Structures are given as structure tokens and as C-alpha cells.
């Protein structure tokens, strides 16, 4: 599979690119200061190129930032909230004016609320459970902790690009939200892109990531026909950048090696009216994939790859 496509500039440190000066000339200070201000204003907003014809697109790998922690999360608050918004986005950046919703799959406290998460909600094509507990590694590292950590890392990266970032949950509610509410949060935010973060629970030996795209659904409250095309574009770019940054291969057990799977049975996709995809970042039940998923350094790469795909999609 060929992975080619638009470039992405990761967040750059805010510092002028000047070597040390031996002699300070007072007459040049105003001009130098003006040049520095111009650089700080426009730096990091390079252009993105066109799209290739490969199933999954990406540009050459770029450096990713080092993790700032090992993914430990604060305790959940007992007070439920409809959604969780991040701090205000930076005043400038290539994604200024863009809204990104990150959907950390499941909830660390879902297991304590079985009756709530097992109740059925309408997903357009049929009725399905509100949510599930998610999976875990054989050593007990939960998917819900993984997804929330990657979401936090993505939020930091995307806000540095100027995006307004919202999370469907931030460990700030006792369970959920249900899949229909997760879709509604993205719709109500009029998000330019939504990505739902997950990790799979397949059999040992099944390795790699895959991106789930919405199929064309027109039933009841579900009508994905307008978002199928843009969602595929988003998914291809996310998959391509995920390969480039993490070095992970497309799943060897689903998607025929493309890293892309289309589904019509997920309420989070069926009920979305904005471009949206899911990504299964790896298989928690495979020891080699689990070693990656439990690594803070690798989760930073995962967040970087997904974020770069989102930025590529939003910049066209």
C-alpha cells in the first residue's frame, strides 16, 4: 500500500531562529524586532499539498513531541455533564475557526453502572446498548484509560494549531455518554471533524490498527449520505499519518490490509451529521500491540499521527 499525500507541520517552539550576535547595533534593533514579530505571527502555518490516489494518504514522517506523563488520569467527578470543552483555543494558528471533537471511547467508570450502559438507545438502523465497558490488555490496562490519555494528548496538539477542541467526556461523569449522545455532541458543536478513539479486543496474533468509516445509511434518525465522502477523506488521511508517525501497520485481521473498514452498525457514526471516523489504534489482546498501547511514548506518537491526519483533512 502506498501512503502519500498532504504535508503537516507539527507545533513548533515559539522562538526566533537567529544565531547569537557578537555586536548589537542599535540601528538594527527595530527591524530585527519587527522581523521576529512577523515570524511569530505566521510561523508553523505552512501550506498543505493536494491528494494522491492511494487508498490511504500521508506525507513523510515528522518528529513527534515527547510524552509529558505516563497517562495517569484524575478521579472522575460524580457530577455528570453533557460534554466537556477544553480551554479556549489560541488566538491564531492554521486551524483558527475550526472545531474538532475528540470522542474518547467508553468511560473508566462504565463498569460500575451496568444497568445504565446496558439500556438500549436508537441508532437509526436498530436499537443498541448505550455504551460498553470496552476491553483491556491481559494485564488489566483498560481501553477507557488509553482512549482518554490519547484524547488529552491530541487536544494539546490541536489547540497549538489554533483549533477549538471539545471532548465528548473527560472522566467527568459517572458513565457514558451513550453512543447517541456522543454523536449529538459532535453535531451540536458543528464540528469540522470528529474522531472516536478506541483500541480493539481481538485474538492474540491479530495486530495493527484500522480506521472505521461510516457507510451510507438512511433509516429513521440516521442519514449519513452527506458525510460518507468527507468522512472517507478524513479516515484516509488519519490512517496515512498514523502509519507514518507510529510505524504501525494496517490490521492483519480486518480491512484486507488497507487499514480502512466501512460499517453501518455503529450509532456514533450512523447518527453523525458531520465528518466522523473511529480509529482502533491496536489490539489490546495481542502482547506486542499491548506493549505499544501501554507505552506513554507510543501514545504520544498515536496522538500525533491522528492529529496530523485531522489537520491535513481540515486544511485540504
mmCIF file of C-alpha atoms in Angstrom:
data_model
loop_
_atom_site.group_PDB
_atom_site.id
_atom_site.type_symbol
_atom_site.label_atom_id
_atom_site.label_comp_id
_atom_site.label_asym_id
_atom_site.label_seq_id
_atom_site.Cartn_x
_atom_site.Cartn_y
_atom_site.Cartn_z
ATOM 1 C CA UNK A 1 0.000 0.000 0.000
ATOM 2 C CA UNK A 2 1.323 3.426 -0.921
ATOM 3 C CA UNK A 3 0.931 6.201 1.629
ATOM 4 C CA UNK A 4 1.299 9.629 0.067
ATOM 5 C CA UNK A 5 -0.435 12.974 0.499
ATOM 6 C CA UNK A 6 -0.614 16.368 2.204
ATOM 7 C CA UNK A 7 2.075 17.733 4.467
ATOM 8 C CA UNK A 8 1.546 18.731 8.080
ATOM 9 C CA UNK A 9 3.639 20.968 10.245
ATOM 10 C CA UNK A 10 3.631 19.828 13.889
ATOM 11 C CA UNK A 11 3.571 22.523 16.563
ATOM 12 C CA UNK A 12 6.911 24.379 16.646
ATOM 13 C CA UNK A 13 8.515 26.000 19.710
ATOM 14 C CA UNK A 14 7.799 29.692 19.821
ATOM 15 C CA UNK A 15 11.328 31.043 19.423
ATOM 16 C CA UNK A 16 13.080 33.159 16.783
ATOM 17 C CA UNK A 17 15.506 31.353 14.523
ATOM 18 C CA UNK A 18 18.532 33.609 14.975
ATOM 19 C CA UNK A 19 22.088 32.748 15.865
ATOM 20 C CA UNK A 20 23.954 34.661 18.604
ATOM 21 C CA UNK A 21 25.183 38.152 17.692
ATOM 22 C CA UNK A 22 28.575 39.340 18.793
ATOM 23 C CA UNK A 23 27.873 43.034 18.365
ATOM 24 C CA UNK A 24 24.461 44.674 18.970
ATOM 25 C CA UNK A 25 23.839 47.524 16.562
ATOM 26 C CA UNK A 26 21.236 49.887 17.907
ATOM 27 C CA UNK A 27 20.169 50.996 14.439
ATOM 28 C CA UNK A 28 19.144 47.412 13.519
ATOM 29 C CA UNK A 29 17.113 46.603 16.655
ATOM 30 C CA UNK A 30 13.727 47.918 15.392
ATOM 31 C CA UNK A 31 13.997 45.975 12.144
ATOM 32 C CA UNK A 32 15.090 42.791 13.907
ATOM 33 C CA UNK A 33 12.230 43.076 16.386
ATOM 34 C CA UNK A 34 9.729 43.573 13.574
ATOM 35 C CA UNK A 35 11.061 40.505 11.763
ATOM 36 C CA UNK A 36 10.778 38.437 14.930
ATOM 37 C CA UNK A 37 7.173 39.506 15.445
ATOM 38 C CA UNK A 38 6.270 38.614 11.862
ATOM 39 C CA UNK A 39 7.885 35.183 12.265
ATOM 40 C CA UNK A 40 5.997 34.511 15.494
ATOM 41 C CA UNK A 41 2.719 35.504 13.841
ATOM 42 C CA UNK A 42 2.931 33.283 10.764
ATOM 43 C CA UNK A 43 5.350 30.517 11.791
ATOM 44 C CA UNK A 44 4.070 26.921 11.753
ATOM 45 C CA UNK A 45 1.271 27.526 9.235
ATOM 46 C CA UNK A 46 2.855 26.026 6.145
ATOM 47 C CA UNK A 47 0.827 25.015 3.119
ATOM 48 C CA UNK A 48 -0.633 21.557 2.582
ATOM 49 C CA UNK A 49 -0.449 19.918 -0.797
ATOM 50 C CA UNK A 50 -3.006 18.012 -2.863
ATOM 51 C CA UNK A 51 -4.233 14.439 -2.521
ATOM 52 C CA UNK A 52 -2.859 11.271 -4.076
ATOM 53 C CA UNK A 53 -4.888 8.419 -5.466
ATOM 54 C CA UNK A 54 -3.801 5.746 -2.976
ATOM 55 C CA UNK A 55 -6.397 4.321 -0.624
ATOM 56 C CA UNK A 56 -4.571 5.793 2.378
ATOM 57 C CA UNK A 57 -2.618 9.030 2.073
ATOM 58 C CA UNK A 58 0.162 10.559 4.101
ATOM 59 C CA UNK A 59 3.283 12.649 3.863
ATOM 60 C CA UNK A 60 6.781 11.696 5.051
ATOM 61 C CA UNK A 61 7.115 11.158 8.807
ATOM 62 C CA UNK A 62 7.585 14.147 11.064
ATOM 63 C CA UNK A 63 9.004 14.302 14.561
ATOM 64 C CA UNK A 64 6.544 13.904 17.409
ATOM 65 C CA UNK A 65 6.773 15.506 20.815
ATOM 66 C CA UNK A 66 7.870 13.610 23.883
ATOM 67 C CA UNK A 67 5.176 12.475 26.286
ATOM 68 C CA UNK A 68 4.633 14.679 29.298
ATOM 69 C CA UNK A 69 3.315 11.905 31.558
ATOM 70 C CA UNK A 70 2.523 8.232 31.645
ATOM 71 C CA UNK A 71 -1.220 8.613 31.173
ATOM 72 C CA UNK A 72 -2.392 8.750 34.780
ATOM 73 C CA UNK A 73 -5.828 10.316 34.946
ATOM 74 C CA UNK A 74 -7.603 12.284 37.710
ATOM 75 C CA UNK A 75 -10.505 10.718 39.559
ATOM 76 C CA UNK A 76 -13.897 11.079 37.907
ATOM 77 C CA UNK A 77 -16.320 13.603 39.333
ATOM 78 C CA UNK A 78 -19.738 12.272 40.416
ATOM 79 C CA UNK A 79 -21.464 15.153 38.661
ATOM 80 C CA UNK A 80 -22.443 14.261 35.063
ATOM 81 C CA UNK A 81 -22.052 16.779 32.267
ATOM 82 C CA UNK A 82 -23.389 16.716 28.712
ATOM 83 C CA UNK A 83 -19.970 17.306 27.204
ATOM 84 C CA UNK A 84 -16.514 18.542 28.114
ATOM 85 C CA UNK A 85 -14.909 21.531 26.419
ATOM 86 C CA UNK A 86 -11.223 22.289 26.529
ATOM 87 C CA UNK A 87 -9.655 25.599 27.442
ATOM 88 C CA UNK A 88 -10.142 28.379 24.869
ATOM 89 C CA UNK A 89 -8.222 27.844 21.635
ATOM 90 C CA UNK A 90 -5.215 30.000 20.818
ATOM 91 C CA UNK A 91 -5.982 33.307 19.118
ATOM 92 C CA UNK A 92 -4.116 32.325 15.957
ATOM 93 C CA UNK A 93 -2.895 29.308 14.042
ATOM 94 C CA UNK A 94 -3.641 27.418 10.835
ATOM 95 C CA UNK A 95 -6.764 25.855 12.385
ATOM 96 C CA UNK A 96 -8.214 29.051 13.821
ATOM 97 C CA UNK A 97 -12.001 28.878 13.495
ATOM 98 C CA UNK A 98 -12.053 25.074 13.145
ATOM 99 C CA UNK A 99 -13.849 22.885 15.662
ATOM 100 C CA UNK A 100 -12.602 19.368 16.391
ATOM 101 C CA UNK A 101 -14.470 16.936 18.628
ATOM 102 C CA UNK A 102 -12.499 14.063 20.126
ATOM 103 C CA UNK A 103 -14.539 11.125 21.369
ATOM 104 C CA UNK A 104 -12.579 9.019 23.912
ATOM 105 C CA UNK A 105 -14.253 5.622 23.627
ATOM 106 C CA UNK A 106 -16.069 4.220 26.669
ATOM 107 C CA UNK A 107 -15.614 5.623 30.180
ATOM 108 C CA UNK A 108 -13.344 4.459 33.021
ATOM 109 C CA UNK A 109 -16.369 4.183 35.336
ATOM 110 C CA UNK A 110 -18.753 2.365 32.969
ATOM 111 C CA UNK A 111 -18.212 -0.957 34.744
ATOM 112 C CA UNK A 112 -19.803 0.462 37.896
ATOM 113 C CA UNK A 113 -23.060 1.294 36.062
ATOM 114 C CA UNK A 114 -24.150 -1.875 34.215
ATOM 115 C CA UNK A 115 -27.859 -1.062 34.132
ATOM 116 C CA UNK A 116 -27.212 2.398 32.728
ATOM 117 C CA UNK A 117 -24.829 1.365 29.971
ATOM 118 C CA UNK A 118 -26.895 -1.682 29.006
ATOM 119 C CA UNK A 119 -30.101 0.235 28.326
ATOM 120 C CA UNK A 120 -30.936 0.436 24.610
ATOM 121 C CA UNK A 121 -30.796 3.595 22.505
ATOM 122 C CA UNK A 122 -31.955 4.158 18.934
ATOM 123 C CA UNK A 123 -29.088 4.274 16.423
ATOM 124 C CA UNK A 124 -31.290 4.728 13.356
ATOM 125 C CA UNK A 125 -30.972 1.226 11.923
ATOM 126 C CA UNK A 126 -31.903 -0.521 15.189
ATOM 127 C CA UNK A 127 -31.544 -0.292 18.956
ATOM 128 C CA UNK A 128 -28.221 -0.848 20.676
ATOM 129 C CA UNK A 129 -26.690 -0.664 24.159
ATOM 130 C CA UNK A 130 -25.957 2.836 25.466
ATOM 131 C CA UNK A 131 -22.256 2.010 25.819
ATOM 132 C CA UNK A 132 -19.910 -0.802 26.882
ATOM 133 C CA UNK A 133 -17.027 -1.085 29.314
ATOM 134 C CA UNK A 134 -14.541 -1.518 26.473
ATOM 135 C CA UNK A 135 -11.707 -4.022 26.538
ATOM 136 C CA UNK A 136 -8.344 -4.193 28.318
ATOM 137 C CA UNK A 137 -4.909 -5.723 27.988
ATOM 138 C CA UNK A 138 -4.282 -9.130 29.547
ATOM 139 C CA UNK A 139 -2.537 -7.268 32.380
ATOM 140 C CA UNK A 140 -5.613 -5.137 33.060
ATOM 141 C CA UNK A 141 -4.802 -1.809 31.386
ATOM 142 C CA UNK A 142 -8.284 -0.589 30.337
ATOM 143 C CA UNK A 143 -9.228 0.707 26.922
ATOM 144 C CA UNK A 144 -11.084 3.621 28.539
ATOM 145 C CA UNK A 145 -7.880 4.824 30.214
ATOM 146 C CA UNK A 146 -5.987 4.500 26.927
ATOM 147 C CA UNK A 147 -8.568 6.464 24.928
ATOM 148 C CA UNK A 148 -8.753 9.319 27.433
ATOM 149 C CA UNK A 149 -4.976 9.660 27.571
ATOM 150 C CA UNK A 150 -4.647 9.794 23.779
ATOM 151 C CA UNK A 151 -7.514 12.309 23.644
ATOM 152 C CA UNK A 152 -5.724 14.610 26.105
ATOM 153 C CA UNK A 153 -2.532 14.461 24.063
ATOM 154 C CA UNK A 154 -4.455 15.192 20.855
ATOM 155 C CA UNK A 155 -6.210 18.143 22.455
ATOM 156 C CA UNK A 156 -2.870 19.717 23.347
ATOM 157 C CA UNK A 157 -1.500 19.245 19.835
ATOM 158 C CA UNK A 158 -4.593 20.527 18.045
ATOM 159 C CA UNK A 159 -5.044 23.562 20.288
ATOM 160 C CA UNK A 160 -1.469 24.549 19.477
ATOM 161 C CA UNK A 161 -2.590 24.591 15.837
ATOM 162 C CA UNK A 162 -5.393 27.023 16.731
ATOM 163 C CA UNK A 163 -8.337 24.589 16.756
ATOM 164 C CA UNK A 164 -11.192 24.707 19.223
ATOM 165 C CA UNK A 165 -11.240 21.205 20.724
ATOM 166 C CA UNK A 166 -14.092 19.542 22.617
ATOM 167 C CA UNK A 167 -14.201 16.116 24.252
ATOM 168 C CA UNK A 168 -17.372 14.053 24.492
ATOM 169 C CA UNK A 169 -16.270 13.069 28.003
ATOM 170 C CA UNK A 170 -13.260 13.872 30.129
ATOM 171 C CA UNK A 171 -13.606 11.450 33.014
ATOM 172 C CA UNK A 172 -16.040 13.985 34.439
ATOM 173 C CA UNK A 173 -19.211 11.909 34.540
ATOM 174 C CA UNK A 174 -20.154 8.608 36.211
ATOM 175 C CA UNK A 175 -20.690 6.723 32.932
ATOM 176 C CA UNK A 176 -21.111 7.161 29.190
ATOM 177 C CA UNK A 177 -22.186 9.226 27.397
ATOM 178 C CA UNK A 178 -24.372 6.887 25.377
ATOM 179 C CA UNK A 179 -23.492 6.435 21.717
ATOM 180 C CA UNK A 180 -26.388 8.606 20.541
ATOM 181 C CA UNK A 181 -25.286 11.461 22.827
ATOM 182 C CA UNK A 182 -21.698 11.115 21.623
ATOM 183 C CA UNK A 183 -22.909 11.713 18.074
ATOM 184 C CA UNK A 184 -25.125 14.597 19.193
ATOM 185 C CA UNK A 185 -22.198 16.373 20.905
ATOM 186 C CA UNK A 186 -20.307 16.499 17.613
ATOM 187 C CA UNK A 187 -23.411 17.580 15.710
ATOM 188 C CA UNK A 188 -24.312 20.327 18.191
ATOM 189 C CA UNK A 189 -20.741 21.635 18.093
ATOM 190 C CA UNK A 190 -20.993 21.824 14.276
ATOM 191 C CA UNK A 191 -17.627 20.095 14.303
ATOM 192 C CA UNK A 192 -15.448 20.237 11.218
ATOM 193 C CA UNK A 193 -14.114 16.792 12.134
ATOM 194 C CA UNK A 194 -14.829 14.165 14.807
ATOM 195 C CA UNK A 195 -12.583 11.222 15.665
ATOM 196 C CA UNK A 196 -13.557 8.496 18.109
ATOM 197 C CA UNK A 197 -10.559 6.872 19.805
ATOM 198 C CA UNK A 198 -10.573 3.129 20.551
ATOM 199 C CA UNK A 199 -8.409 0.027 20.917
ATOM 200 C CA UNK A 200 -9.596 -3.397 19.787
ATOM 201 C CA UNK A 201 -10.061 -6.611 21.775
ATOM 202 C CA UNK A 202 -9.402 -9.236 19.107
ATOM 203 C CA UNK A 203 -7.498 -12.520 19.408
ATOM 204 C CA UNK A 204 -3.781 -12.915 20.049
ATOM 205 C CA UNK A 205 -1.760 -12.644 16.839
ATOM 206 C CA UNK A 206 -4.179 -10.130 15.357
ATOM 207 C CA UNK A 207 -2.179 -6.921 15.128
ATOM 208 C CA UNK A 208 -2.326 -3.418 13.721
ATOM 209 C CA UNK A 209 -4.746 -0.508 13.529
ATOM 210 C CA UNK A 210 -7.819 0.175 11.435
ATOM 211 C CA UNK A 211 -9.990 3.211 10.796
ATOM 212 C CA UNK A 212 -13.764 2.708 10.680
ATOM 213 C CA UNK A 213 -15.703 4.767 8.137
ATOM 214 C CA UNK A 214 -19.479 5.371 8.069
ATOM 215 C CA UNK A 215 -21.444 3.535 5.410
ATOM 216 C CA UNK A 216 -24.374 5.113 3.584
ATOM 217 C CA UNK A 217 -27.307 4.818 5.989
ATOM 218 C CA UNK A 218 -30.753 6.376 5.579
ATOM 219 C CA UNK A 219 -33.071 4.940 8.198
ATOM 220 C CA UNK A 220 -35.076 6.538 10.976
ATOM 221 C CA UNK A 221 -32.973 9.224 12.678
ATOM 222 C CA UNK A 222 -29.862 8.181 10.732
ATOM 223 C CA UNK A 223 -28.823 9.749 7.448
ATOM 224 C CA UNK A 224 -25.117 9.570 6.713
ATOM 225 C CA UNK A 225 -25.304 10.132 2.965
ATOM 226 C CA UNK A 226 -23.867 13.657 3.142
ATOM 227 C CA UNK A 227 -20.897 12.686 5.314
ATOM 228 C CA UNK A 228 -19.778 9.421 3.682
ATOM 229 C CA UNK A 229 -17.433 11.168 1.224
ATOM 230 C CA UNK A 230 -15.767 13.650 3.597
ATOM 231 C CA UNK A 231 -15.534 11.009 6.311
ATOM 232 C CA UNK A 232 -13.637 8.705 3.956
ATOM 233 C CA UNK A 233 -11.267 11.553 3.144
ATOM 234 C CA UNK A 234 -10.747 12.176 6.864
ATOM 235 C CA UNK A 235 -10.244 8.466 7.535
ATOM 236 C CA UNK A 236 -7.705 8.007 4.762
ATOM 237 C CA UNK A 237 -5.639 10.934 5.967
ATOM 238 C CA UNK A 238 -5.761 9.765 9.591
ATOM 239 C CA UNK A 239 -4.711 6.256 8.567
ATOM 240 C CA UNK A 240 -1.877 7.523 6.403
ATOM 241 C CA UNK A 241 -0.427 9.780 9.059
ATOM 242 C CA UNK A 242 -0.883 7.109 11.736
ATOM 243 C CA UNK A 243 1.298 4.753 9.690
ATOM 244 C CA UNK A 244 3.925 7.425 9.090
ATOM 245 C CA UNK A 245 4.249 8.605 12.686
ATOM 246 C CA UNK A 246 3.760 5.400 14.701
ATOM 247 C CA UNK A 247 5.248 2.909 12.244
ATOM 248 C CA UNK A 248 2.235 0.648 12.859
ATOM 249 C CA UNK A 249 0.886 -1.440 10.013
ATOM 250 C CA UNK A 250 -2.764 -1.726 8.967
ATOM 251 C CA UNK A 251 -4.576 -4.558 10.743
ATOM 252 C CA UNK A 252 -3.725 -8.060 9.549
ATOM 253 C CA UNK A 253 -7.146 -9.416 10.501
ATOM 254 C CA UNK A 254 -9.625 -6.902 9.063
ATOM 255 C CA UNK A 255 -9.747 -4.419 6.189
ATOM 256 C CA UNK A 256 -7.769 -6.509 3.653
ATOM 257 C CA UNK A 257 -4.572 -4.690 4.549
ATOM 258 C CA UNK A 258 -5.942 -1.234 3.753
ATOM 259 C CA UNK A 259 -6.412 -0.082 7.353
ATOM 260 C CA UNK A 260 -9.947 1.014 6.397
ATOM 261 C CA UNK A 261 -13.259 -0.650 7.287
ATOM 262 C CA UNK A 262 -16.786 0.575 6.487
ATOM 263 C CA UNK A 263 -19.587 -0.176 8.965
ATOM 264 C CA UNK A 264 -23.292 0.630 9.265
ATOM 265 C CA UNK A 265 -23.931 -0.719 12.771
ATOM 266 C CA UNK A 266 -22.303 1.944 14.946
ATOM 267 C CA UNK A 267 -24.592 4.568 16.421
ATOM 268 C CA UNK A 268 -21.754 7.049 16.839
ATOM 269 C CA UNK A 269 -21.334 7.061 13.049
ATOM 270 C CA UNK A 270 -24.942 6.473 11.958
ATOM 271 C CA UNK A 271 -26.251 9.477 13.884
ATOM 272 C CA UNK A 272 -23.454 11.861 12.941
ATOM 273 C CA UNK A 273 -24.213 14.777 10.625
ATOM 274 C CA UNK A 274 -20.576 15.916 10.486
ATOM 275 C CA UNK A 275 -17.479 14.118 9.138
ATOM 276 C CA UNK A 276 -16.554 11.404 11.615
ATOM 277 C CA UNK A 277 -14.435 8.248 11.878
ATOM 278 C CA UNK A 278 -13.386 5.751 14.529
ATOM 279 C CA UNK A 279 -9.824 4.509 14.922
ATOM 280 C CA UNK A 280 -8.904 1.228 16.595
ATOM 281 C CA UNK A 281 -5.278 2.025 17.441
ATOM 282 C CA UNK A 282 -4.215 -1.564 18.014
ATOM 283 C CA UNK A 283 -5.275 -4.870 19.572
ATOM 284 C CA UNK A 284 -5.089 -4.865 23.352
ATOM 285 C CA UNK A 285 -5.267 -8.663 23.486
ATOM 286 C CA UNK A 286 -2.081 -9.139 21.489
ATOM 287 C CA UNK A 287 1.037 -8.894 23.660
ATOM 288 C CA UNK A 288 3.083 -6.994 21.063
ATOM 289 C CA UNK A 289 0.349 -4.447 20.384
ATOM 290 C CA UNK A 290 -0.346 -4.194 24.122
ATOM 291 C CA UNK A 291 3.288 -3.254 24.742
ATOM 292 C CA UNK A 292 2.776 -0.286 22.425
ATOM 293 C CA UNK A 293 -0.616 0.757 23.747
ATOM 294 C CA UNK A 294 0.657 0.828 27.334
ATOM 295 C CA UNK A 295 3.678 2.974 26.436
ATOM 296 C CA UNK A 296 3.333 6.709 27.076
ATOM 297 C CA UNK A 297 5.882 7.430 24.340
ATOM 298 C CA UNK A 298 3.920 5.408 21.799
ATOM 299 C CA UNK A 299 0.614 7.010 22.838
ATOM 300 C CA UNK A 300 2.202 10.380 22.088
ATOM 301 C CA UNK A 301 3.044 9.128 18.604
ATOM 302 C CA UNK A 302 -0.517 7.845 18.182
ATOM 303 C CA UNK A 303 -1.919 11.228 19.212
ATOM 304 C CA UNK A 304 0.488 12.964 16.823
ATOM 305 C CA UNK A 305 -0.412 10.733 13.887
ATOM 306 C CA UNK A 306 -4.160 11.101 14.382
ATOM 307 C CA UNK A 307 -3.843 14.858 14.873
ATOM 308 C CA UNK A 308 -1.771 15.255 11.747
ATOM 309 C CA UNK A 309 -4.444 13.398 9.774
ATOM 310 C CA UNK A 310 -7.117 15.724 11.133
ATOM 311 C CA UNK A 311 -5.065 18.812 10.272
ATOM 312 C CA UNK A 312 -4.398 17.501 6.767
ATOM 313 C CA UNK A 313 -8.142 16.984 6.281
ATOM 314 C CA UNK A 314 -9.102 20.422 7.622
ATOM 315 C CA UNK A 315 -6.508 22.244 5.517
ATOM 316 C CA UNK A 316 -7.455 20.390 2.346
#
